[in-house]
PDB file of N, CA and C in Angstrom:
ATOM      1  N   GLN A   1      11.476 -29.921  -6.893  1.00 63.00           N
ATOM      2  CA  GLN A   1      11.371 -28.603  -6.199  1.00 63.00           C
ATOM      3  C   GLN A   1      11.975 -27.632  -7.278  1.00 63.00           C
ATOM      4  N   SER A   2      13.123 -27.832  -7.805  1.00 71.00           N
ATOM      5  CA  SER A   2      13.805 -26.970  -8.761  1.00 71.00           C
ATOM      6  C   SER A   2      12.924 -26.846 -10.146  1.00 71.00           C
ATOM      7  N   ASP A   3      12.153 -27.886 -10.419  1.00 75.00           N
ATOM      8  CA  ASP A   3      11.456 -27.904 -11.646  1.00 75.00           C
ATOM      9  C   ASP A   3      10.249 -26.937 -11.489  1.00 75.00           C
ATOM     10  N   MET A   4       9.833 -26.720 -10.115  1.00 72.00           N
ATOM     11  CA  MET A   4       8.612 -25.884 -10.064  1.00 72.00           C
ATOM     12  C   MET A   4       8.988 -24.378  -9.766  1.00 72.00           C
ATOM     13  N   ALA A   5      10.271 -24.092  -9.630  1.00 72.00           N
ATOM     14  CA  ALA A   5      10.860 -22.742  -9.348  1.00 72.00           C
ATOM     15  C   ALA A   5      10.213 -21.713 -10.525  1.00 72.00           C
ATOM     16  N   PRO A   6      10.441 -21.965 -11.781  1.00 81.00           N
ATOM     17  CA  PRO A   6       9.951 -20.993 -12.738  1.00 81.00           C
ATOM     18  C   PRO A   6       8.468 -20.877 -12.595  1.00 81.00           C
ATOM     19  N   THR A   7       7.867 -21.814 -12.288  1.00 85.00           N
ATOM     20  CA  THR A   7       6.201 -21.676 -12.259  1.00 85.00           C
ATOM     21  C   THR A   7       5.797 -20.875 -11.017  1.00 85.00           C
ATOM     22  N   GLN A   8       6.597 -21.173  -9.921  1.00 82.00           N
ATOM     23  CA  GLN A   8       6.324 -20.594  -8.763  1.00 82.00           C
ATOM     24  C   GLN A   8       6.559 -18.917  -8.835  1.00 82.00           C
ATOM     25  N   PHE A   9       7.720 -18.629  -9.556  1.00 83.00           N
ATOM     26  CA  PHE A   9       8.153 -17.325  -9.746  1.00 83.00           C
ATOM     27  C   PHE A   9       6.986 -16.552 -10.639  1.00 83.00           C
ATOM     28  N   LEU A  10       6.595 -17.238 -11.720  1.00 89.00           N
ATOM     29  CA  LEU A  10       5.514 -16.704 -12.516  1.00 89.00           C
ATOM     30  C   LEU A  10       4.244 -16.494 -11.765  1.00 89.00           C
ATOM     31  N   VAL A  11       3.847 -17.262 -10.910  1.00 89.00           N
ATOM     32  CA  VAL A  11       2.576 -17.182 -10.154  1.00 89.00           C
ATOM     33  C   VAL A  11       2.698 -16.003  -9.224  1.00 89.00           C
ATOM     34  N   LEU A  12       3.861 -15.964  -8.580  1.00 87.00           N
ATOM     35  CA  LEU A  12       4.090 -14.863  -7.522  1.00 87.00           C
ATOM     36  C   LEU A  12       4.136 -13.471  -8.323  1.00 87.00           C
ATOM     37  N   ALA A  13       4.777 -13.463  -9.504  1.00 90.00           N
ATOM     38  CA  ALA A  13       4.840 -12.177 -10.173  1.00 90.00           C
ATOM     39  C   ALA A  13       3.361 -11.811 -10.678  1.00 90.00           C
ATOM     40  N   ALA A  14       2.690 -12.772 -11.043  1.00 93.00           N
ATOM     41  CA  ALA A  14       1.259 -12.413 -11.548  1.00 93.00           C
ATOM     42  C   ALA A  14       0.438 -11.966 -10.437  1.00 93.00           C
ATOM     43  N   VAL A  15       0.518 -12.431  -9.224  1.00 91.00           N
ATOM     44  CA  VAL A  15      -0.262 -12.159  -8.109  1.00 91.00           C
ATOM     45  C   VAL A  15       0.201 -10.764  -7.653  1.00 91.00           C
ATOM     46  N   LEU A  16       1.512 -10.348  -7.661  1.00 92.00           N
ATOM     47  CA  LEU A  16       2.025  -9.040  -7.391  1.00 92.00           C
ATOM     48  C   LEU A  16       1.411  -8.002  -8.354  1.00 92.00           C
ATOM     49  N   LEU A  17       1.652  -8.321  -9.630  1.00 95.00           N
ATOM     50  CA  LEU A  17       1.018  -7.500 -10.655  1.00 95.00           C
ATOM     51  C   LEU A  17      -0.475  -7.171 -10.617  1.00 95.00           C
ATOM     52  N   LEU A  18      -1.195  -8.303 -10.271  1.00 96.00           N
ATOM     53  CA  LEU A  18      -2.716  -8.080 -10.214  1.00 96.00           C
ATOM     54  C   LEU A  18      -2.979  -7.180  -8.942  1.00 96.00           C
ATOM     55  N   CYS A  19      -2.345  -7.448  -7.877  1.00 94.00           N
ATOM     56  CA  CYS A  19      -2.519  -6.533  -6.728  1.00 94.00           C
ATOM     57  C   CYS A  19      -2.161  -5.109  -6.973  1.00 94.00           C
ATOM     58  N   LEU A  20      -1.080  -4.900  -7.540  1.00 95.00           N
ATOM     59  CA  LEU A  20      -0.690  -3.422  -7.870  1.00 95.00           C
ATOM     60  C   LEU A  20      -1.599  -2.918  -8.990  1.00 95.00           C
ATOM     61  N   ALA A  21      -2.114  -3.745  -9.842  1.00 96.00           N
ATOM     62  CA  ALA A  21      -2.949  -3.177 -10.986  1.00 96.00           C
ATOM     63  C   ALA A  21      -4.341  -2.751 -10.482  1.00 96.00           C
ATOM     64  N   TYR A  22      -4.703  -3.284  -9.188  1.00 96.00           N
ATOM     65  CA  TYR A  22      -5.788  -2.781  -8.535  1.00 96.00           C
ATOM     66  C   TYR A  22      -5.521  -1.578  -7.590  1.00 96.00           C
ATOM     67  N   LEU A  23      -4.641  -1.710  -6.744  1.00 95.00           N
ATOM     68  CA  LEU A  23      -4.161  -0.747  -5.626  1.00 95.00           C
ATOM     69  C   LEU A  23      -3.684   0.567  -6.246  1.00 95.00           C
ATOM     70  N   VAL A  24      -2.885   0.561  -7.031  1.00 96.00           N
ATOM     71  CA  VAL A  24      -2.167   1.807  -7.601  1.00 96.00           C
ATOM     72  C   VAL A  24      -3.017   2.633  -8.383  1.00 96.00           C
ATOM     73  N   PRO A  25      -3.723   2.203  -9.409  1.00 97.00           N
ATOM     74  CA  PRO A  25      -4.526   3.054 -10.236  1.00 97.00           C
ATOM     75  C   PRO A  25      -5.636   3.544  -9.376  1.00 97.00           C
ATOM     76  N   MET A  26      -6.295   2.660  -8.556  1.00 95.00           N
ATOM     77  CA  MET A  26      -7.406   3.098  -7.639  1.00 95.00           C
ATOM     78  C   MET A  26      -7.107   4.176  -6.681  1.00 95.00           C
ATOM     79  N   THR A  27      -5.918   4.049  -6.137  1.00 94.00           N
ATOM     80  CA  THR A  27      -5.372   5.093  -5.273  1.00 94.00           C
ATOM     81  C   THR A  27      -5.048   6.418  -5.929  1.00 94.00           C
ATOM     82  N   VAL A  28      -4.510   6.318  -7.126  1.00 94.00           N
ATOM     83  CA  VAL A  28      -4.163   7.572  -7.914  1.00 94.00           C
ATOM     84  C   VAL A  28      -5.375   8.286  -8.421  1.00 94.00           C
ATOM     85  N   LEU A  29      -6.435   7.578  -8.685  1.00 93.00           N
ATOM     86  CA  LEU A  29      -7.493   8.228  -9.283  1.00 93.00           C
ATOM     87  C   LEU A  29      -8.660   8.635  -8.332  1.00 93.00           C
ATOM     88  N   THR A  30      -8.757   7.875  -7.278  1.00 90.00           N
ATOM     89  CA  THR A  30      -9.678   8.109  -6.133  1.00 90.00           C
ATOM     90  C   THR A  30      -9.060   8.454  -4.688  1.00 90.00           C
ATOM     91  N   VAL A  31      -7.877   8.302  -4.586  1.00 89.00           N
ATOM     92  CA  VAL A  31      -7.020   8.788  -3.334  1.00 89.00           C
ATOM     93  C   VAL A  31      -7.615   7.696  -2.293  1.00 89.00           C
ATOM     94  N   GLN A  32      -8.384   6.658  -2.686  1.00 91.00           N
ATOM     95  CA  GLN A  32      -8.879   5.584  -1.918  1.00 91.00           C
ATOM     96  C   GLN A  32      -8.928   4.238  -2.498  1.00 91.00           C
ATOM     97  N   THR A  33      -8.685   3.173  -1.768  1.00 93.00           N
ATOM     98  CA  THR A  33      -9.017   1.830  -2.370  1.00 93.00           C
ATOM     99  C   THR A  33     -10.443   1.525  -1.677  1.00 93.00           C
ATOM    100  N   PHE A  34     -10.945   0.380  -2.070  1.00 94.00           N
ATOM    101  CA  PHE A  34     -12.368   0.057  -1.442  1.00 94.00           C
ATOM    102  C   PHE A  34     -12.181  -0.112   0.022  1.00 94.00           C
ATOM    103  N   GLY A  35     -11.111  -0.589   0.606  1.00 92.00           N
ATOM    104  CA  GLY A  35     -10.962  -0.687   2.083  1.00 92.00           C
ATOM    105  C   GLY A  35     -10.695   0.654   2.724  1.00 92.00           C
ATOM    106  N   LYS A  36     -10.028   1.532   2.087  1.00 92.00           N
ATOM    107  CA  LYS A  36      -9.954   2.832   2.689  1.00 92.00           C
ATOM    108  C   LYS A  36     -11.240   3.554   2.685  1.00 92.00           C
ATOM    109  N   ARG A  37     -12.095   3.362   1.752  1.00 93.00           N
ATOM    110  CA  ARG A  37     -13.388   4.067   1.572  1.00 93.00           C
ATOM    111  C   ARG A  37     -14.341   3.548   2.558  1.00 93.00           C
ATOM    112  N   LEU A  38     -14.222   2.141   2.922  1.00 94.00           N
ATOM    113  CA  LEU A  38     -15.019   1.767   3.995  1.00 94.00           C
ATOM    114  C   LEU A  38     -14.586   2.228   5.278  1.00 94.00           C
ATOM    115  N   ARG A  39     -13.418   2.447   5.525  1.00 92.00           N
ATOM    116  CA  ARG A  39     -12.864   3.163   6.787  1.00 92.00           C
ATOM    117  C   ARG A  39     -12.900   4.609   6.796  1.00 92.00           C
ATOM    118  N   LYS A  40     -13.203   5.261   5.610  1.00 92.00           N
ATOM    119  CA  LYS A  40     -13.298   6.673   5.379  1.00 92.00           C
ATOM    120  C   LYS A  40     -11.991   7.287   5.772  1.00 92.00           C
ATOM    121  N   VAL A  41     -10.907   6.644   5.059  1.00 92.00           N
ATOM    122  CA  VAL A  41      -9.603   7.472   5.069  1.00 92.00           C
ATOM    123  C   VAL A  41      -9.013   7.533   3.738  1.00 92.00           C
ATOM    124  N   TRP A  42      -8.063   8.398   3.683  1.00 93.00           N
ATOM    125  CA  TRP A  42      -7.510   8.692   2.365  1.00 93.00           C
ATOM    126  C   TRP A  42      -6.040   8.703   2.480  1.00 93.00           C
ATOM    127  N   LEU A  43      -5.289   8.378   1.359  1.00 93.00           N
ATOM    128  CA  LEU A  43      -3.899   8.364   1.229  1.00 93.00           C
ATOM    129  C   LEU A  43      -3.451   9.588   0.636  1.00 93.00           C
ATOM    130  N   VAL A  44      -2.601  10.468   1.280  1.00 93.00           N
ATOM    131  CA  VAL A  44      -2.155  11.695   0.553  1.00 93.00           C
ATOM    132  C   VAL A  44      -0.573  11.839   0.805  1.00 93.00           C
ATOM    133  N   ARG A  45       0.012  12.667   0.157  1.00 93.00           N
ATOM    134  CA  ARG A  45       1.412  12.863   0.251  1.00 93.00           C
ATOM    135  C   ARG A  45       1.675  13.560   1.728  1.00 93.00           C
ATOM    136  N   THR A  46       2.867  13.707   2.210  1.00 92.00           N
ATOM    137  CA  THR A  46       3.070  14.130   3.457  1.00 92.00           C
ATOM    138  C   THR A  46       2.818  15.849   3.465  1.00 92.00           C
ATOM    139  N   ASN A  47       2.889  16.359   2.380  1.00 90.00           N
ATOM    140  CA  ASN A  47       2.485  17.750   2.235  1.00 90.00           C
ATOM    141  C   ASN A  47       1.080  18.039   2.033  1.00 90.00           C
ATOM    142  N   GLY A  48       0.048  16.895   1.991  1.00 87.00           N
ATOM    143  CA  GLY A  48      -1.274  17.166   1.897  1.00 87.00           C
ATOM    144  C   GLY A  48      -1.685  17.013   0.379  1.00 87.00           C
ATOM    145  N   ALA A  49      -1.006  16.759  -0.455  1.00 89.00           N
ATOM    146  CA  ALA A  49      -1.280  16.856  -1.941  1.00 89.00           C
ATOM    147  C   ALA A  49      -1.628  15.333  -2.295  1.00 89.00           C
ATOM    148  N   ARG A  50      -2.383  15.217  -3.385  1.00 90.00           N
ATOM    149  CA  ARG A  50      -2.833  13.949  -3.864  1.00 90.00           C
ATOM    150  C   ARG A  50      -1.654  13.064  -4.116  1.00 90.00           C
ATOM    151  N   VAL A  51      -1.785  11.754  -3.940  1.00 93.00           N
ATOM    152  CA  VAL A  51      -0.718  10.880  -4.341  1.00 93.00           C
ATOM    153  C   VAL A  51      -0.628  10.737  -5.797  1.00 93.00           C
ATOM    154  N   GLY A  52       0.614  10.551  -6.403  1.00 94.00           N
ATOM    155  CA  GLY A  52       0.739  10.287  -7.745  1.00 94.00           C
ATOM    156  C   GLY A  52       1.068   8.747  -7.976  1.00 94.00           C
ATOM    157  N   TRP A  53       1.364   8.564  -9.107  1.00 96.00           N
ATOM    158  CA  TRP A  53       1.738   7.074  -9.502  1.00 96.00           C
ATOM    159  C   TRP A  53       2.994   6.464  -8.895  1.00 96.00           C
ATOM    160  N   ALA A  54       3.960   7.404  -8.751  1.00 95.00           N
ATOM    161  CA  ALA A  54       5.238   6.911  -8.230  1.00 95.00           C
ATOM    162  C   ALA A  54       5.036   6.624  -6.655  1.00 95.00           C
ATOM    163  N   ALA A  55       4.262   7.628  -5.980  1.00 94.00           N
ATOM    164  CA  ALA A  55       4.187   7.428  -4.466  1.00 94.00           C
ATOM    165  C   ALA A  55       3.250   6.333  -4.263  1.00 94.00           C
ATOM    166  N   ALA A  56       2.204   6.161  -5.003  1.00 95.00           N
ATOM    167  CA  ALA A  56       1.238   5.045  -4.766  1.00 95.00           C
ATOM    168  C   ALA A  56       2.000   3.655  -4.981  1.00 95.00           C
ATOM    169  N   LEU A  57       2.749   3.592  -6.176  1.00 96.00           N
ATOM    170  CA  LEU A  57       3.782   2.319  -6.205  1.00 96.00           C
ATOM    171  C   LEU A  57       4.549   2.175  -5.199  1.00 96.00           C
ATOM    172  N   ALA A  58       5.256   3.177  -4.659  1.00 95.00           N
ATOM    173  CA  ALA A  58       6.222   3.009  -3.463  1.00 95.00           C
ATOM    174  C   ALA A  58       5.366   2.780  -2.144  1.00 95.00           C
ATOM    175  N   HIS A  59       4.222   3.074  -2.235  1.00 95.00           N
ATOM    176  CA  HIS A  59       3.543   2.784  -0.967  1.00 95.00           C
ATOM    177  C   HIS A  59       3.144   1.366  -0.772  1.00 95.00           C
ATOM    178  N   TYR A  60       2.624   0.812  -1.948  1.00 95.00           N
ATOM    179  CA  TYR A  60       2.129  -0.610  -1.948  1.00 95.00           C
ATOM    180  C   TYR A  60       3.114  -1.704  -2.293  1.00 95.00           C
ATOM    181  N   LEU A  61       4.195  -1.342  -3.026  1.00 95.00           N
ATOM    182  CA  LEU A  61       5.135  -2.332  -3.584  1.00 95.00           C
ATOM    183  C   LEU A  61       5.913  -3.098  -2.375  1.00 95.00           C
ATOM    184  N   PRO A  62       6.558  -2.308  -1.491  1.00 94.00           N
ATOM    185  CA  PRO A  62       7.370  -2.981  -0.629  1.00 94.00           C
ATOM    186  C   PRO A  62       6.698  -4.053   0.184  1.00 94.00           C
ATOM    187  N   PRO A  63       5.570  -3.863   0.802  1.00 93.00           N
ATOM    188  CA  PRO A  63       4.986  -4.830   1.735  1.00 93.00           C
ATOM    189  C   PRO A  63       4.563  -6.015   0.891  1.00 93.00           C
ATOM    190  N   LEU A  64       4.040  -5.799  -0.273  1.00 92.00           N
ATOM    191  CA  LEU A  64       3.483  -6.749  -1.192  1.00 92.00           C
ATOM    192  C   LEU A  64       4.679  -7.725  -1.652  1.00 92.00           C
ATOM    193  N   ALA A  65       5.672  -7.122  -2.104  1.00 92.00           N
ATOM    194  CA  ALA A  65       6.841  -7.822  -2.638  1.00 92.00           C
ATOM    195  C   ALA A  65       7.463  -8.599  -1.503  1.00 92.00           C
ATOM    196  N   ILE A  66       7.636  -8.093  -0.327  1.00 92.00           N
ATOM    197  CA  ILE A  66       8.362  -8.921   0.626  1.00 92.00           C
ATOM    198  C   ILE A  66       7.502  -9.912   1.105  1.00 92.00           C
ATOM    199  N   ALA A  67       6.095  -9.760   1.296  1.00 90.00           N
ATOM    200  CA  ALA A  67       5.193 -10.789   1.604  1.00 90.00           C
ATOM    201  C   ALA A  67       5.294 -12.019   0.579  1.00 90.00           C
ATOM    202  N   LEU A  68       5.307 -11.751  -0.549  1.00 87.00           N
ATOM    203  CA  LEU A  68       5.389 -12.734  -1.743  1.00 87.00           C
ATOM    204  C   LEU A  68       6.712 -13.364  -1.861  1.00 87.00           C
ATOM    205  N   VAL A  69       7.707 -12.574  -1.812  1.00 87.00           N
ATOM    206  CA  VAL A  69       9.084 -13.255  -2.070  1.00 87.00           C
ATOM    207  C   VAL A  69       9.686 -13.958  -1.043  1.00 87.00           C
ATOM    208  N   LEU A  70       9.535 -13.551   0.192  1.00 88.00           N
ATOM    209  CA  LEU A  70       9.956 -14.423   1.475  1.00 88.00           C
ATOM    210  C   LEU A  70       9.050 -15.349   1.787  1.00 88.00           C
ATOM    211  N   PRO A  71       9.014 -16.642   1.531  1.00 76.00           N
ATOM    212  CA  PRO A  71       8.013 -17.655   1.757  1.00 76.00           C
ATOM    213  C   PRO A  71       7.526 -17.580   3.124  1.00 76.00           C
ATOM    214  N   GLN A  72       8.170 -17.786   4.205  1.00 84.00           N
ATOM    215  CA  GLN A  72       7.575 -18.094   5.499  1.00 84.00           C
ATOM    216  C   GLN A  72       7.394 -16.833   6.253  1.00 84.00           C
ATOM    217  N   ILE A  73       8.496 -15.891   6.311  1.00 94.00           N
ATOM    218  CA  ILE A  73       8.526 -14.828   7.214  1.00 94.00           C
ATOM    219  C   ILE A  73       8.124 -13.606   6.558  1.00 94.00           C
ATOM    220  N   GLY A  74       7.966 -13.494   5.224  1.00 91.00           N
ATOM    221  CA  GLY A  74       7.633 -12.362   4.529  1.00 91.00           C
ATOM    222  C   GLY A  74       6.423 -11.867   4.960  1.00 91.00           C
ATOM    223  N   VAL A  75       5.374 -12.506   5.107  1.00 91.00           N
ATOM    224  CA  VAL A  75       4.017 -11.901   5.628  1.00 91.00           C
ATOM    225  C   VAL A  75       4.170 -11.342   6.935  1.00 91.00           C
ATOM    226  N   LEU A  76       4.963 -11.860   7.836  1.00 94.00           N
ATOM    227  CA  LEU A  76       5.036 -11.138   9.185  1.00 94.00           C
ATOM    228  C   LEU A  76       5.815  -9.859   9.012  1.00 94.00           C
ATOM    229  N   ILE A  77       6.744  -9.856   8.217  1.00 94.00           N
ATOM    230  CA  ILE A  77       7.680  -8.546   7.895  1.00 94.00           C
ATOM    231  C   ILE A  77       6.685  -7.462   7.438  1.00 94.00           C
ATOM    232  N   ALA A  78       5.945  -7.950   6.383  1.00 92.00           N
ATOM    233  CA  ALA A  78       5.010  -6.910   5.676  1.00 92.00           C
ATOM    234  C   ALA A  78       4.019  -6.519   6.744  1.00 92.00           C
ATOM    235  N   ILE A  79       3.512  -7.318   7.515  1.00 92.00           N
ATOM    236  CA  ILE A  79       2.550  -6.864   8.461  1.00 92.00           C
ATOM    237  C   ILE A  79       3.121  -5.892   9.476  1.00 92.00           C
ATOM    238  N   GLY A  80       4.293  -6.132   9.946  1.00 93.00           N
ATOM    239  CA  GLY A  80       5.157  -5.428  10.852  1.00 93.00           C
ATOM    240  C   GLY A  80       5.499  -3.977  10.301  1.00 93.00           C
ATOM    241  N   MET A  81       5.658  -3.950   8.900  1.00 93.00           N
ATOM    242  CA  MET A  81       5.879  -2.785   8.239  1.00 93.00           C
ATOM    243  C   MET A  81       4.546  -1.878   8.265  1.00 93.00           C
ATOM    244  N   VAL A  82       3.434  -2.388   8.078  1.00 91.00           N
ATOM    245  CA  VAL A  82       2.310  -1.719   8.077  1.00 91.00           C
ATOM    246  C   VAL A  82       1.976  -1.170   9.490  1.00 91.00           C
ATOM    247  N   PHE A  83       1.895  -2.221  10.490  1.00 93.00           N
ATOM    248  CA  PHE A  83       1.652  -2.000  11.876  1.00 93.00           C
ATOM    249  C   PHE A  83       2.633  -1.026  12.751  1.00 93.00           C
ATOM    250  N   TRP A  84       3.665  -0.787  11.929  1.00 93.00           N
ATOM    251  CA  TRP A  84       4.544   0.161  12.617  1.00 93.00           C
ATOM    252  C   TRP A  84       3.835   1.491  12.831  1.00 93.00           C
ATOM    253  N   SER A  85       2.795   1.737  12.050  1.00 89.00           N
ATOM    254  CA  SER A  85       2.137   3.074  12.208  1.00 89.00           C
ATOM    255  C   SER A  85       1.665   3.132  13.604  1.00 89.00           C
ATOM    256  N   LEU A  86       1.396   2.036  14.326  1.00 90.00           N
ATOM    257  CA  LEU A  86       0.741   2.199  15.652  1.00 90.00           C
ATOM    258  C   LEU A  86       1.645   2.711  16.663  1.00 90.00           C
ATOM    259  N   ARG A  87       2.858   2.627  16.420  1.00 93.00           N
ATOM    260  CA  ARG A  87       3.957   3.212  17.255  1.00 93.00           C
ATOM    261  C   ARG A  87       4.542   4.516  16.744  1.00 93.00           C
ATOM    262  N   ASP A  88       4.205   4.847  15.493  1.00 91.00           N
ATOM    263  CA  ASP A  88       4.874   6.122  14.962  1.00 91.00           C
ATOM    264  C   ASP A  88       4.031   7.312  15.292  1.00 91.00           C
ATOM    265  N   ARG A  89       4.817   8.367  15.586  1.00 91.00           N
ATOM    266  CA  ARG A  89       4.126   9.579  16.167  1.00 91.00           C
ATOM    267  C   ARG A  89       3.311  10.288  15.073  1.00 91.00           C
ATOM    268  N   ASN A  90       3.554   9.989  13.861  1.00 88.00           N
ATOM    269  CA  ASN A  90       2.970  10.487  12.735  1.00 88.00           C
ATOM    270  C   ASN A  90       1.983   9.413  12.215  1.00 88.00           C
ATOM    271  N   GLY A  91       1.804   8.263  12.665  1.00 89.00           N
ATOM    272  CA  GLY A  91       0.871   7.231  12.295  1.00 89.00           C
ATOM    273  C   GLY A  91       1.281   6.670  10.984  1.00 89.00           C
ATOM    274  N   GLN A  92       2.640   6.790  10.670  1.00 93.00           N
ATOM    275  CA  GLN A  92       3.075   6.246   9.268  1.00 93.00           C
ATOM    276  C   GLN A  92       3.747   4.798   9.564  1.00 93.00           C
ATOM    277  N   GLY A  93       3.340   3.952   8.631  1.00 93.00           N
ATOM    278  CA  GLY A  93       4.089   2.614   8.557  1.00 93.00           C
ATOM    279  C   GLY A  93       5.361   2.801   7.890  1.00 93.00           C
ATOM    280  N   ILE A  94       6.228   1.883   7.868  1.00 93.00           N
ATOM    281  CA  ILE A  94       7.571   1.991   7.236  1.00 93.00           C
ATOM    282  C   ILE A  94       7.206   2.180   5.577  1.00 93.00           C
ATOM    283  N   HIS A  95       6.241   1.486   5.181  1.00 94.00           N
ATOM    284  CA  HIS A  95       6.067   1.700   3.669  1.00 94.00           C
ATOM    285  C   HIS A  95       5.482   3.222   3.480  1.00 94.00           C
ATOM    286  N   ASP A  96       4.876   3.782   4.447  1.00 94.00           N
ATOM    287  CA  ASP A  96       4.471   5.247   4.177  1.00 94.00           C
ATOM    288  C   ASP A  96       5.687   6.133   4.272  1.00 94.00           C
ATOM    289  N   LYS A  97       6.592   5.731   5.192  1.00 94.00           N
ATOM    290  CA  LYS A  97       7.768   6.763   5.321  1.00 94.00           C
ATOM    291  C   LYS A  97       8.705   6.655   3.964  1.00 94.00           C
ATOM    292  N   LEU A  98       8.715   5.388   3.294  1.00 94.00           N
ATOM    293  CA  LEU A  98       9.421   5.238   2.147  1.00 94.00           C
ATOM    294  C   LEU A  98       8.709   5.909   0.974  1.00 94.00           C
ATOM    295  N   ALA A  99       7.335   6.090   0.914  1.00 94.00           N
ATOM    296  CA  ALA A  99       6.566   6.654  -0.026  1.00 94.00           C
ATOM    297  C   ALA A  99       6.304   8.182   0.167  1.00 94.00           C
ATOM    298  N   LYS A 100       6.627   8.651   1.462  1.00 95.00           N
ATOM    299  CA  LYS A 100       6.446   9.906   1.912  1.00 95.00           C
ATOM    300  C   LYS A 100       4.783  10.219   1.777  1.00 95.00           C
ATOM    301  N   THR A 101       4.010   9.294   2.321  1.00 94.00           N
ATOM    302  CA  THR A 101       2.730   9.252   2.307  1.00 94.00           C
ATOM    303  C   THR A 101       2.066   9.329   3.798  1.00 94.00           C
ATOM    304  N   LEU A 102       0.881   9.723   3.972  1.00 93.00           N
ATOM    305  CA  LEU A 102       0.100   9.542   5.164  1.00 93.00           C
ATOM    306  C   LEU A 102      -1.257   9.061   4.945  1.00 93.00           C
ATOM    307  N   VAL A 103      -1.787   8.279   5.889  1.00 92.00           N
ATOM    308  CA  VAL A 103      -3.220   8.017   5.852  1.00 92.00           C
ATOM    309  C   VAL A 103      -4.068   8.909   6.699  1.00 92.00           C
ATOM    310  N   VAL A 104      -4.942   9.722   6.217  1.00 91.00           N
ATOM    311  CA  VAL A 104      -5.748  10.637   6.934  1.00 91.00           C
ATOM    312  C   VAL A 104      -7.214  10.402   6.912  1.00 91.00           C
ATOM    313  N   ASP A 105      -7.853  11.127   7.935  1.00 90.00           N
ATOM    314  CA  ASP A 105      -9.182  10.954   7.951  1.00 90.00           C
ATOM    315  C   ASP A 105      -9.996  12.134   7.444  1.00 90.00           C
ATOM    316  N   ALA A 106      -9.307  12.944   6.633  1.00 84.00           N
ATOM    317  CA  ALA A 106     -10.049  13.997   5.940  1.00 84.00           C
ATOM    318  C   ALA A 106      -9.571  13.856   4.426  1.00 84.00           C
ATOM    319  N   PRO A 107     -10.455  14.214   3.474  1.00 82.00           N
ATOM    320  CA  PRO A 107      -9.976  14.224   2.108  1.00 82.00           C
ATOM    321  C   PRO A 107      -8.969  15.231   1.814  1.00 82.00           C
ATOM    322  N   PRO A 108      -8.139  15.037   0.680  1.00 77.00           N
ATOM    323  CA  PRO A 108      -7.315  16.139   0.429  1.00 77.00           C
ATOM    324  C   PRO A 108      -7.929  17.231  -0.192  1.00 77.00           C
ATOM    325  N   GLU A 109      -7.359  18.420  -0.137  1.00 74.00           N
ATOM    326  CA  GLU A 109      -8.015  19.634  -0.728  1.00 74.00           C
ATOM    327  C   GLU A 109      -8.353  19.428  -2.113  1.00 74.00           C
ATOM    328  N   GLY A 110      -9.695  19.925  -2.389  1.00 72.00           N
ATOM    329  CA  GLY A 110     -10.186  19.857  -3.723  1.00 72.00           C
ATOM    330  C   GLY A 110     -10.831  18.613  -4.075  1.00 72.00           C
ATOM    331  N   LEU A 111     -10.991  17.666  -3.105  1.00 69.00           N
ATOM    332  CA  LEU A 111     -11.549  16.364  -3.277  1.00 69.00           C
ATOM    333  C   LEU A 111     -12.688  16.169  -2.340  1.00 69.00           C
ATOM    334  N   THR A 112     -13.928  16.001  -2.683  1.00 64.00           N
ATOM    335  CA  THR A 112     -14.984  15.872  -1.915  1.00 64.00           C
ATOM    336  C   THR A 112     -15.233  14.354  -1.664  1.00 64.00           C
ATOM    337  N   PRO A 113     -15.553  14.060  -0.366  1.00 59.00           N
ATOM    338  CA  PRO A 113     -15.537  12.599  -0.020  1.00 59.00           C
ATOM    339  C   PRO A 113     -16.889  11.907  -0.768  1.00 59.00           C
ATOM    340  N   ALA A 114     -16.565  10.625  -1.200  1.00 57.00           N
ATOM    341  CA  ALA A 114     -17.756   9.917  -1.848  1.00 57.00           C
ATOM    342  C   ALA A 114     -18.525   9.391  -0.727  1.00 57.00           C
ATOM    343  N   THR A 115     -19.948   9.362  -1.053  1.00 47.00           N
ATOM    344  CA  THR A 115     -20.791   8.904  -0.043  1.00 47.00           C
ATOM    345  C   THR A 115     -21.336   7.581  -0.474  1.00 47.00           C
TER     346      THR A 115
END
């Protein structure tokens, strides 16, 4: 088991970096990921502005890191962070509150929806 620990760590770090390499730039550049585009929702700052690099990273990193780092229960915690939005009056998950972001059904000002 201890012989595999460095390999496991490298694999988890690679998966985390690959996920972030897709999610963060895509969100910063288009305010949507592929899944958000399918649902016709956008990620914006709580003041309605476009999401920047730090906010996008703060939005995606906590649930991904928790899901990958905590072997058995991490996925449940990460899902709980995201589904907290169902109970929140602003529709924000815990990761949204940390990043000061909202998922909205109208594009941010100055951005026309992609068809």
